Short mmCIF file of C-alpha atoms and ligand atoms in Angstrom, two decimals:
data_model
loop_
_atom_site.label_atom_id
_atom_site.label_comp_id
_atom_site.label_asym_id
_atom_site.label_seq_id
_atom_site.Cartn_x
_atom_site.Cartn_y
_atom_site.Cartn_z
CA MET A 423 87.44 105.42 141.88
CA ASP A 424 89.85 104.28 144.56
CA GLU A 425 88.31 103.55 147.93
CA LEU A 426 90.02 104.86 151.03
CA GLU A 427 90.49 102.78 154.15
CA PRO A 428 87.84 103.61 156.79
CA GLU A 429 90.58 104.60 159.27
CA VAL A 430 91.95 107.13 156.79
CA ILE A 431 88.53 108.71 156.43
CA GLU A 432 87.99 108.67 160.18
CA ASP A 433 91.39 110.26 160.77
CA PHE A 434 90.57 112.89 158.17
CA HIS A 435 87.42 113.92 160.00
CA HIS A 436 88.89 113.95 163.49
CA THR A 437 89.70 117.26 165.14
CA PRO A 438 90.87 117.79 168.73
CA PHE A 439 88.32 120.59 169.25
CA ALA A 440 84.60 121.16 168.78
CA THR A 441 84.63 124.43 166.83
CA PRO A 442 83.09 123.80 163.39
CA ILE A 443 85.29 124.29 160.32
CA ILE A 444 84.14 125.52 156.92
CA GLY A 445 86.59 124.86 154.08
CA VAL A 446 86.78 127.06 151.02
CA THR A 447 88.51 125.34 148.15
CA GLY A 448 88.49 125.07 144.37
CA GLY A 449 90.20 122.90 141.82
CA LYS A 450 91.62 125.82 139.94
CA GLY A 451 93.49 129.00 140.88
CA GLY A 452 92.19 132.46 140.13
CA VAL A 453 88.49 131.71 140.56
CA GLY A 454 88.09 134.04 143.51
CA LYS A 455 88.44 131.42 146.21
CA THR A 456 90.10 133.79 148.65
CA THR A 457 87.49 136.46 147.93
CA VAL A 458 84.80 134.00 148.96
CA ALA A 459 86.73 132.91 152.07
CA VAL A 460 87.46 136.46 153.21
CA ASN A 461 83.93 137.71 152.63
CA LEU A 462 82.34 134.67 154.19
CA ALA A 463 84.55 135.15 157.26
CA ALA A 464 83.68 138.83 157.42
CA ALA A 465 79.97 138.07 157.00
CA LEU A 466 80.10 135.47 159.78
CA ALA A 467 81.85 138.02 162.01
CA ALA A 468 79.13 140.53 161.17
CA HIS A 469 76.65 137.92 162.44
CA GLY A 470 78.29 138.31 165.82
CA LEU A 471 80.50 135.21 165.67
CA ARG A 472 84.14 135.06 166.66
CA VAL A 473 85.77 133.88 163.45
CA ALA A 474 89.22 132.47 162.70
CA LEU A 475 90.17 132.69 159.04
CA VAL A 476 93.04 130.39 158.14
CA ASP A 477 94.91 131.04 154.89
CA CYS A 478 96.34 127.63 154.01
CA ASP A 479 97.44 128.63 150.51
CA VAL A 480 101.01 128.57 151.77
CA ASP A 481 102.59 128.97 148.32
CA ALA A 482 100.85 132.28 147.73
CA PRO A 483 98.87 133.48 150.76
CA ASN A 484 96.92 136.66 150.11
CA ALA A 485 93.95 136.85 152.49
CA ASP A 486 95.89 139.49 154.47
CA ILE A 487 95.89 141.75 151.41
CA LEU A 488 92.17 141.32 150.76
CA LEU A 489 91.52 142.09 154.42
CA GLY A 490 93.93 145.02 154.49
CA LEU A 491 95.71 143.43 157.47
CA THR A 492 99.34 143.53 158.52
CA LEU A 493 100.65 140.13 159.54
CA ALA A 494 102.31 139.98 162.92
CA ASP A 495 103.39 137.48 165.52
CA GLU A 496 105.67 135.51 163.21
CA VAL A 497 106.57 131.98 164.26
CA PRO A 498 109.11 130.17 162.08
CA VAL A 499 108.32 126.63 160.93
CA THR A 500 111.31 124.34 161.09
CA VAL A 501 111.95 120.66 160.48
CA THR A 502 114.46 118.51 162.26
CA ARG A 503 116.96 116.71 160.12
CA PRO A 504 119.31 114.05 161.47
CA VAL A 505 123.05 114.51 161.09
CA PHE A 506 125.12 111.40 161.83
CA SER A 507 128.49 111.29 163.59
CA PRO A 508 130.50 108.29 162.36
CA ASP A 509 132.90 108.61 165.33
CA ARG A 510 130.11 107.94 167.83
CA CYS A 511 128.11 105.45 165.74
CA THR A 512 128.37 101.85 166.92
CA ASP A 513 126.88 100.52 163.69
CA CYS A 514 123.92 98.90 165.46
CA GLY A 515 121.64 99.59 162.50
CA GLN A 516 118.59 100.47 164.62
CA CYS A 517 118.05 103.83 162.97
CA LEU A 518 117.96 102.10 159.58
CA SER A 519 115.17 99.77 160.55
CA VAL A 520 113.09 102.29 162.48
CA CYS A 521 112.85 104.86 159.70
CA ARG A 522 109.47 104.16 158.15
CA LEU A 523 110.34 106.14 155.07
CA HIS A 524 113.44 103.98 154.51
CA SER A 525 115.37 107.18 154.08
CA LEU A 526 118.55 106.19 155.84
CA PHE A 527 121.34 104.34 154.13
CA ARG A 528 124.57 102.74 155.30
CA PRO A 529 127.02 102.51 152.42
CA ARG A 530 129.76 101.35 154.80
CA ALA A 531 129.81 100.15 158.38
CA GLY A 532 129.36 102.99 160.85
CA ASN A 533 128.52 105.47 158.15
CA ILE A 534 124.83 106.42 158.03
CA THR A 535 123.53 108.96 155.52
CA LEU A 536 120.16 110.58 155.03
CA MET A 537 119.36 109.55 151.49
CA GLY A 538 115.64 110.07 151.00
CA GLU A 539 112.93 112.30 152.37
CA CYS A 540 112.78 112.98 156.08
CA ASN A 541 109.53 114.05 157.73
CA GLY A 542 111.21 114.94 160.98
CA CYS A 543 109.49 112.15 162.96
CA GLU A 544 112.61 111.82 165.15
CA ALA A 545 112.29 108.05 165.47
CA CYS A 546 115.95 107.58 164.58
CA PHE A 547 117.00 109.93 167.41
CA LEU A 548 114.89 107.96 169.85
CA VAL A 549 116.37 104.56 169.08
CA CYS A 550 120.02 105.52 168.72
CA PRO A 551 121.80 103.98 171.72
CA ALA A 552 125.04 105.85 171.09
CA ASP A 553 123.79 109.41 170.86
CA ALA A 554 125.38 109.53 167.45
CA ILE A 555 122.70 111.64 165.77
CA ASP A 556 122.56 115.42 166.05
CA ARG A 557 119.56 117.57 165.28
CA GLU A 558 119.78 120.14 162.61
CA GLN A 559 116.92 122.63 162.43
CA ARG A 560 116.02 123.85 159.01
CA ARG A 561 113.54 126.67 158.44
CA ILE A 562 110.92 125.94 155.78
CA GLY A 563 108.51 128.82 156.29
CA ALA A 564 106.59 130.77 158.89
CA ILE A 565 103.12 131.34 160.28
CA TRP A 566 101.51 134.59 161.33
CA LYS A 567 98.47 135.85 163.13
CA GLY A 568 96.69 139.15 162.72
CA GLY A 569 93.37 140.95 163.08
CA ALA A 570 90.93 141.49 165.87
CA ASP A 571 88.95 139.18 168.13
CA SER A 572 85.90 139.05 165.94
CA LEU A 573 87.97 138.13 162.87
CA THR A 574 91.43 136.68 163.41
CA LEU A 575 93.57 135.76 160.42
CA TYR A 576 96.13 132.97 160.58
CA THR A 577 98.47 132.74 157.62
CA GLY A 578 101.26 130.35 156.68
CA ARG A 579 103.89 130.80 154.03
CA LEU A 580 106.34 128.29 152.62
CA ASP A 581 109.79 129.72 151.91
CA PRO A 582 110.39 130.10 148.16
CA GLY A 583 111.72 127.10 146.28
CA LEU A 584 110.88 124.53 148.95
CA GLU A 585 108.44 121.64 148.77
CA GLU A 586 107.35 121.13 152.37
CA GLY A 587 104.07 123.01 151.98
CA THR A 588 102.05 120.28 153.65
CA LEU A 589 104.16 120.56 156.77
CA VAL A 590 103.58 124.32 156.94
CA VAL A 591 99.84 123.73 156.58
CA ARG A 592 100.00 121.16 159.39
CA ARG A 593 101.84 123.53 161.75
CA LEU A 594 99.48 126.35 160.88
CA ARG A 595 96.51 124.16 161.73
CA GLU A 596 98.16 123.07 164.97
CA ARG A 597 98.49 126.70 166.01
CA VAL A 598 94.84 127.30 165.21
CA ALA A 599 93.82 124.10 167.02
CA ALA A 600 95.56 125.28 170.17
CA GLU A 601 93.41 128.41 170.16
CA ALA A 602 90.27 126.93 168.60
CA ASP A 603 88.06 127.34 171.68
CA ARG A 604 88.38 131.13 171.40
CA PHE A 605 86.35 130.99 168.20
CA ASP A 606 82.80 130.11 167.26
CA ILE A 607 83.75 129.06 163.75
CA ILE A 608 86.86 128.49 161.65
CA VAL A 609 87.02 129.28 157.94
CA ILE A 610 89.85 127.61 156.04
CA ASP A 611 91.02 128.86 152.66
CA THR A 612 92.96 126.10 150.86
CA ALA A 613 95.47 126.23 148.04
CA PRO A 614 94.08 125.64 144.55
CA GLY A 615 94.35 122.15 143.11
CA ILE A 616 93.90 118.76 144.70
CA HIS A 617 97.35 117.92 146.10
CA CYS A 618 98.41 116.94 149.64
CA ASN A 619 98.34 120.55 150.82
CA VAL A 620 94.67 120.81 150.05
CA ILE A 621 93.83 117.51 151.72
CA GLU A 622 95.75 118.53 154.83
CA ALA A 623 93.99 121.91 154.90
CA LEU A 624 90.53 120.36 154.58
CA LYS A 625 90.93 117.93 157.48
CA GLY A 626 87.96 118.00 159.80
CA VAL A 627 85.77 120.37 157.80
CA SER A 628 82.04 120.15 158.41
CA LEU A 629 81.35 121.65 155.02
CA ALA A 630 83.54 122.38 152.01
CA ILE A 631 82.62 125.13 149.61
CA ALA A 632 84.09 124.43 146.17
CA VAL A 633 84.48 127.73 144.34
CA THR A 634 84.40 127.66 140.56
CA GLU A 635 83.63 129.79 137.55
CA PRO A 636 81.55 128.87 134.51
CA THR A 637 84.36 128.08 132.06
CA PRO A 638 85.25 124.69 130.54
CA LEU A 639 88.51 124.57 132.49
CA GLY A 640 86.66 125.61 135.62
CA SER A 641 84.24 122.68 135.34
CA HIS A 642 87.04 120.21 134.69
CA ASP A 643 88.91 121.25 137.84
CA LEU A 644 85.67 121.45 139.76
CA ASP A 645 84.98 117.82 138.96
CA LEU A 646 88.42 116.85 140.32
CA ILE A 647 87.91 118.62 143.62
CA LEU A 648 84.39 117.24 143.95
CA SER A 649 85.68 113.70 143.47
CA LEU A 650 88.30 114.35 146.15
CA LEU A 651 85.60 115.54 148.54
CA ALA A 652 83.50 112.47 147.74
CA MET A 653 86.50 110.21 148.37
CA PHE A 654 86.95 111.63 151.87
CA ARG A 655 83.17 111.74 152.43
CA VAL A 656 83.17 115.49 152.91
CA ARG A 657 79.90 117.34 152.59
CA GLY A 658 80.35 119.85 149.83
CA THR A 659 78.55 122.62 148.08
CA VAL A 660 79.50 124.46 144.91
CA PHE A 661 79.85 128.21 144.73
CA VAL A 662 79.82 129.72 141.25
CA ASN A 663 81.91 132.85 141.08
CA ARG A 664 81.80 135.16 138.11
CA ALA A 665 78.34 134.03 137.15
CA ASP A 666 78.46 136.92 134.69
CA LEU A 667 80.88 134.98 132.48
CA PRO A 668 79.19 133.56 129.38
CA GLY A 669 79.74 129.89 130.31
CA LYS A 670 77.12 127.30 131.09
CA ILE A 671 75.94 127.19 134.65
CA ASP A 672 73.83 124.10 133.94
CA GLU A 673 77.01 122.12 133.27
CA ILE A 674 78.19 122.94 136.79
CA GLU A 675 74.80 122.12 138.22
CA GLU A 676 74.95 118.74 136.52
CA LEU A 677 78.44 118.01 137.92
CA ALA A 678 77.32 118.96 141.41
CA ALA A 679 74.10 116.97 141.16
CA ARG A 680 76.03 113.86 140.16
CA ARG A 681 77.79 114.09 143.54
CA GLY A 682 74.63 114.98 145.37
CA MET A 683 75.83 118.52 146.07
CA GLY A 684 73.97 121.78 145.80
CA VAL A 685 75.02 124.88 143.89
CA GLU A 686 75.15 128.26 145.62
CA ILE A 687 74.04 131.52 144.10
CA GLY A 688 76.38 132.89 141.47
CA LEU A 689 78.43 135.97 142.23
CA PRO A 690 78.87 138.46 139.40
CA LEU A 691 81.95 140.63 139.35
CA ASP A 692 80.19 143.92 139.99
CA ARG A 693 81.69 147.33 140.52
CA GLN A 694 81.44 147.07 144.29
CA LEU A 695 83.38 143.85 144.38
CA LEU A 696 86.12 145.39 142.24
CA ASP A 697 86.10 148.37 144.56
CA SER A 698 86.70 146.05 147.48
CA TYR A 699 89.76 144.50 145.80
CA VAL A 700 91.19 147.95 145.18
CA HIS A 701 90.66 149.09 148.77
CA GLY A 702 91.62 145.85 150.50
CA VAL A 703 88.34 145.84 152.40
CA PRO A 704 85.85 142.94 152.16
CA VAL A 705 82.84 143.93 150.12
CA VAL A 706 80.56 142.99 153.00
CA HIS A 707 82.12 145.92 154.90
CA LEU A 708 82.72 148.35 152.05
CA HIS A 709 79.32 147.99 150.37
CA PRO A 710 77.09 146.13 152.79
CA HIS A 711 74.03 146.61 150.58
CA SER A 712 75.59 145.41 147.32
CA SER A 713 74.32 142.15 145.84
CA ALA A 714 77.67 140.52 146.54
CA ALA A 715 77.48 141.47 150.22
CA MET A 716 73.92 140.18 150.42
CA THR A 717 75.00 136.88 148.91
CA PHE A 718 77.64 136.38 151.59
CA ALA A 719 75.30 137.53 154.35
CA GLY A 720 72.82 134.92 153.18
CA ILE A 721 75.37 132.10 153.20
CA ALA A 722 76.70 133.23 156.57
CA GLY A 723 73.17 133.16 157.93
CA ARG A 724 72.57 129.62 156.73
CA ILE A 725 75.92 128.41 158.05
CA THR A 726 75.25 130.02 161.42
CA GLY A 727 71.83 128.42 161.56
CA GLU A 728 73.18 125.00 160.79
CA PHE A 729 76.50 124.81 162.61
CA ILE A 730 76.27 127.17 165.56
CA PRO A 731 74.23 125.77 168.45
CA MET B 1312 132.10 89.63 141.34
CA LYS B 1313 128.90 89.49 143.32
CA LEU B 1314 126.06 90.45 140.98
CA CYS B 1315 122.53 91.09 142.19
CA ILE B 1316 119.68 90.25 139.81
CA THR B 1317 116.12 91.27 140.65
CA ALA B 1318 113.77 88.31 140.48
CA SER B 1319 110.24 87.13 141.16
CA GLY B 1320 111.43 83.91 142.86
CA PRO B 1321 114.33 82.55 144.88
CA ASP B 1322 116.26 80.58 142.24
CA LEU B 1323 117.80 80.78 138.78
CA ASP B 1324 114.69 79.33 137.13
CA SER B 1325 112.52 82.14 138.41
CA THR B 1326 111.45 84.96 136.14
CA THR B 1327 113.30 88.22 136.45
CA ASP B 1328 111.53 91.24 137.93
CA THR B 1329 112.45 94.46 136.20
CA SER B 1330 111.72 96.75 139.14
CA PHE B 1331 114.54 97.16 141.64
CA GLY B 1332 112.80 98.35 144.80
CA ARG B 1333 109.64 96.29 144.26
CA ALA B 1334 111.18 92.98 143.20
CA PRO B 1335 110.21 90.27 145.73
CA TRP B 1336 113.58 88.54 145.52
CA LEU B 1337 117.12 89.78 145.15
CA LEU B 1338 119.39 87.02 143.86
CA ILE B 1339 123.05 87.53 144.60
CA VAL B 1340 125.16 85.52 142.18
CA ASP B 1341 128.88 85.06 142.62
CA THR B 1342 129.94 85.19 138.98
CA ASP B 1343 133.19 83.34 139.75
CA SER B 1344 131.76 80.33 141.59
CA MET B 1345 128.16 80.69 140.32
CA ALA B 1346 126.91 80.29 143.88
CA VAL B 1347 123.46 81.86 144.31
CA GLY B 1348 122.23 83.55 147.47
CA ALA B 1349 118.52 84.42 147.58
CA VAL B 1350 117.56 87.44 149.65
CA GLU B 1351 113.89 88.15 150.24
CA ASN B 1352 113.13 91.82 149.68
CA ALA B 1353 111.27 92.63 152.88
CA SER B 1354 110.58 96.22 151.82
CA ALA B 1355 109.13 95.39 148.41
CA ALA B 1356 105.72 96.60 149.53
CA ALA B 1357 106.94 99.63 151.47
CA ARG B 1358 104.96 102.75 150.70
CA GLN B 1359 108.12 104.74 150.49
CA GLY B 1360 111.84 104.31 150.18
CA ALA B 1361 111.67 100.77 148.78
CA GLY B 1362 114.60 101.58 146.48
CA ILE B 1363 116.86 102.77 149.29
CA ALA B 1364 115.90 99.79 151.45
CA ALA B 1365 116.68 97.37 148.62
CA ALA B 1366 120.02 99.10 148.03
CA GLN B 1367 120.76 98.65 151.73
CA LEU B 1368 119.89 95.00 151.57
CA ILE B 1369 122.17 94.17 148.66
CA ALA B 1370 124.96 96.36 150.04
CA ASP B 1371 124.73 94.41 153.32
CA HIS B 1372 125.02 91.18 151.30
CA GLY B 1373 128.16 92.40 149.64
CA ALA B 1374 126.81 92.98 146.13
CA GLU B 1375 129.22 94.80 143.85
CA ALA B 1376 126.93 95.18 140.87
CA LEU B 1377 123.21 95.23 140.14
CA LEU B 1378 121.40 93.99 137.04
CA THR B 1379 117.82 95.21 136.91
CA GLY B 1380 115.27 96.92 134.68
CA ARG B 1381 115.26 100.43 135.95
CA VAL B 1382 116.63 102.22 139.00
CA GLY B 1383 114.94 105.29 140.50
CA PRO B 1384 116.88 108.40 141.46
CA LYS B 1385 117.04 107.77 145.21
CA ALA B 1386 118.06 104.14 144.86
CA ARG B 1387 120.66 105.24 142.34
CA ALA B 1388 122.12 107.74 144.80
CA ALA B 1389 122.27 105.02 147.46
CA LEU B 1390 123.87 102.49 145.10
CA ASP B 1391 126.38 105.11 143.98
CA ALA B 1392 127.26 105.85 147.60
CA ALA B 1393 127.85 102.16 148.22
CA GLY B 1394 129.92 101.88 145.03
CA ILE B 1395 127.59 99.31 143.48
CA ARG B 1396 127.70 99.32 139.67
CA ILE B 1397 124.30 99.61 137.98
CA TYR B 1398 123.39 97.70 134.81
CA GLU B 1399 119.90 98.62 133.61
CA GLY B 1400 117.79 97.07 130.86
CA LEU B 1401 117.06 93.64 132.33
CA ALA B 1402 114.41 91.91 130.22
CA ARG B 1403 111.63 89.59 131.39
CA GLU B 1404 113.09 86.11 131.08
CA THR B 1405 114.47 83.50 133.45
CA VAL B 1406 117.24 84.65 135.74
CA ARG B 1407 119.42 81.91 134.21
CA ASP B 1408 119.00 83.33 130.70
CA ALA B 1409 119.60 86.87 131.90
CA LEU B 1410 122.73 85.77 133.70
CA ARG B 1411 124.00 83.84 130.66
CA ARG B 1412 123.54 86.84 128.39
CA PHE B 1413 125.16 89.10 130.93
CA MET B 1414 128.23 86.86 131.23
CA GLN B 1415 128.58 86.48 127.47
CA ASN B 1416 128.16 90.12 126.69
CA PRO B 1417 128.41 92.39 129.73
CA PRO B 1418 126.51 95.67 129.15
CA VAL B 1419 128.07 98.99 129.96
CA ALA B 1420 127.48 100.06 133.54
CA ASP B 1421 125.94 103.35 134.49
CA ARG B 1422 128.83 105.77 134.06
CA ALA B 1423 128.65 107.70 137.32
CA ALA B 1424 128.46 104.55 139.38
CA ALA B 1425 131.23 102.90 137.44
CA ALA B 1426 133.48 105.91 137.90
CA ALA B 1427 132.72 105.97 141.60
CA ALA B 1428 133.36 102.27 141.95
CA THR B 1429 136.71 102.46 140.24
CA GLY B 1430 137.66 105.46 142.34
CA GLY B 1431 137.62 107.73 139.31
CA GLY B 1432 136.60 111.28 140.07
CA GLY B 1433 135.09 113.49 137.46
CA CYS B 1434 131.48 112.62 137.00
CA ARG B 1435 130.05 112.07 140.48
CA GLY B 1436 127.36 114.62 139.96
CA ARG B 1437 124.83 112.76 142.04
CA GLY B 1438 126.76 111.80 145.11
CA PRO B 1439 125.17 110.87 148.42
CA GLY B 1440 123.07 113.31 150.36
CA GLN B 1441 122.42 115.64 147.49
CA GLY B 1442 118.89 114.45 146.91
CA ARG B 1443 116.47 117.28 146.49
CA GLY B 1444 113.63 117.83 148.93
CA GLN B 1445 115.06 116.15 151.94
CA GLY B 1446 112.74 116.48 154.87
CA ARG B 1447 109.75 117.44 152.89
CA GLY B 1448 107.16 115.54 154.82
CA GLN B 1449 104.85 115.06 151.93
CA GLY B 1450 105.56 111.43 151.82
CA GLN B 1451 102.34 110.14 153.22
CA CYS B 1452 100.19 111.83 150.67
CA MET B 1453 97.20 109.60 150.02
CA ARG B 1454 98.47 107.11 152.52
CA GLY B 1455 96.23 104.15 152.92
CA ARG B 1456 94.88 104.18 149.44
CA ARG B 1457 93.47 100.83 148.62
S1 SF4 C 780 113.61 111.68 161.56
FE1 SF4 C 780 112.21 110.01 161.03
S2 SF4 C 780 111.97 110.21 158.79
FE2 SF4 C 780 113.76 111.41 159.33
S3 SF4 C 780 115.46 110.00 159.05
FE3 SF4 C 780 114.87 109.87 161.22
S4 SF4 C 780 113.44 108.18 161.31
FE4 SF4 C 780 113.63 108.74 159.14
S1 SF4 C 781 121.17 103.99 165.75
FE1 SF4 C 781 122.92 105.30 166.23
S2 SF4 C 781 124.59 103.90 166.69
FE2 SF4 C 781 123.00 102.68 165.68
S3 SF4 C 781 123.60 102.74 163.50
FE3 SF4 C 781 122.17 104.44 163.79
S4 SF4 C 781 123.49 106.18 164.25
FE4 SF4 C 781 124.76 104.36 164.51
#
């Protein structure tokens, strides 16, 4: 496996605040990752903690639906894109050399064009001595906040058809970081898969819970996410959802053991859990004595014991 | 015509390099006088945008055509914008042999670029600034991978 530079790992684990973060992730979609995140957040809130739940699945956020919450407080996410004015450009070429992505191109003297990707770093604006670059703001999505003090939901959504999901995740996390000291713990629900979005969402987590289900495809994707966690030296634990499915739990246990990770109690899809989907209320609230609710209460208790001083 | 050939070294006896953006040397040959200018590709190891940077370099050196193995979509857009004709399919051999074969039997240039270079309209479907996903900020994914 590829080794990461120590600085990359260090940067990954750095957060500008002290509030602990628990990541909920999973290599594959549809394994109940958001159910786990929402119920864990609700269970932690029931323990008396002030919880921020952050839905970083910006392609298809749905924690608001599972929580029965209306999203409010919309803040658009925009990126700056440079637009060049040939009439003011003195052809000094400084913007060309400063762009680390090598995205600018000068087909003819005094005629600069944005040719590749632009991450909005604004370096070209800074170096231009002729004020020949104008800013164009382009909306790529939005972030919202909702809920009460004990459980606050932050959600980001990428506008349809765009590809800047990672940037939306980054802005969403920045908004949470600015308010992090109002919370005792932060629960982050990532997108499925192992792409940049997921890595960005998991930055700084003290513990990552990898949700899976006992199916062959589930174990394959689980192994991918576990190797990603290992690469970034993230402490992980596996949570088997749908333990009622006929697959082999021991296969999952073996995968987890190979990475030195533990496996959490399986969660069967019982009637109460279904009920909670239908009503948009976390099962820990709707049926606090169900086995599902007890499972989450147990995990919340252990997390509280370990991460809350 | 000034023809750029992607190479692993600075002279005609060097081996060709079939990658445009990553080739360590860009040899600019004047096919009339056979004078060779060697340009070191400073961005060959860039994590991103090596193709655009290489296109910039050869455009700045006045290249009118490029002979290389394969050109990526962004570099192609840049070369098209600069009106540089693209000849793909360079094999691994010495630059001298590649040049000789090119002179004896010039391959057909990429159509869009050729049309653009000769001022012909029609098929400029991939003109400058139409690249998808501009400003997507995903570029540094897995940055620092060793
Ligand atoms: S804003 Fe940054 S990434 Fe975008 S073109 Fe300017 S220098 Fe390059
Ligand atoms: S930095 Fe400004 S003046 Fe210089 S080439 Fe770029 S746009 Fe033109």
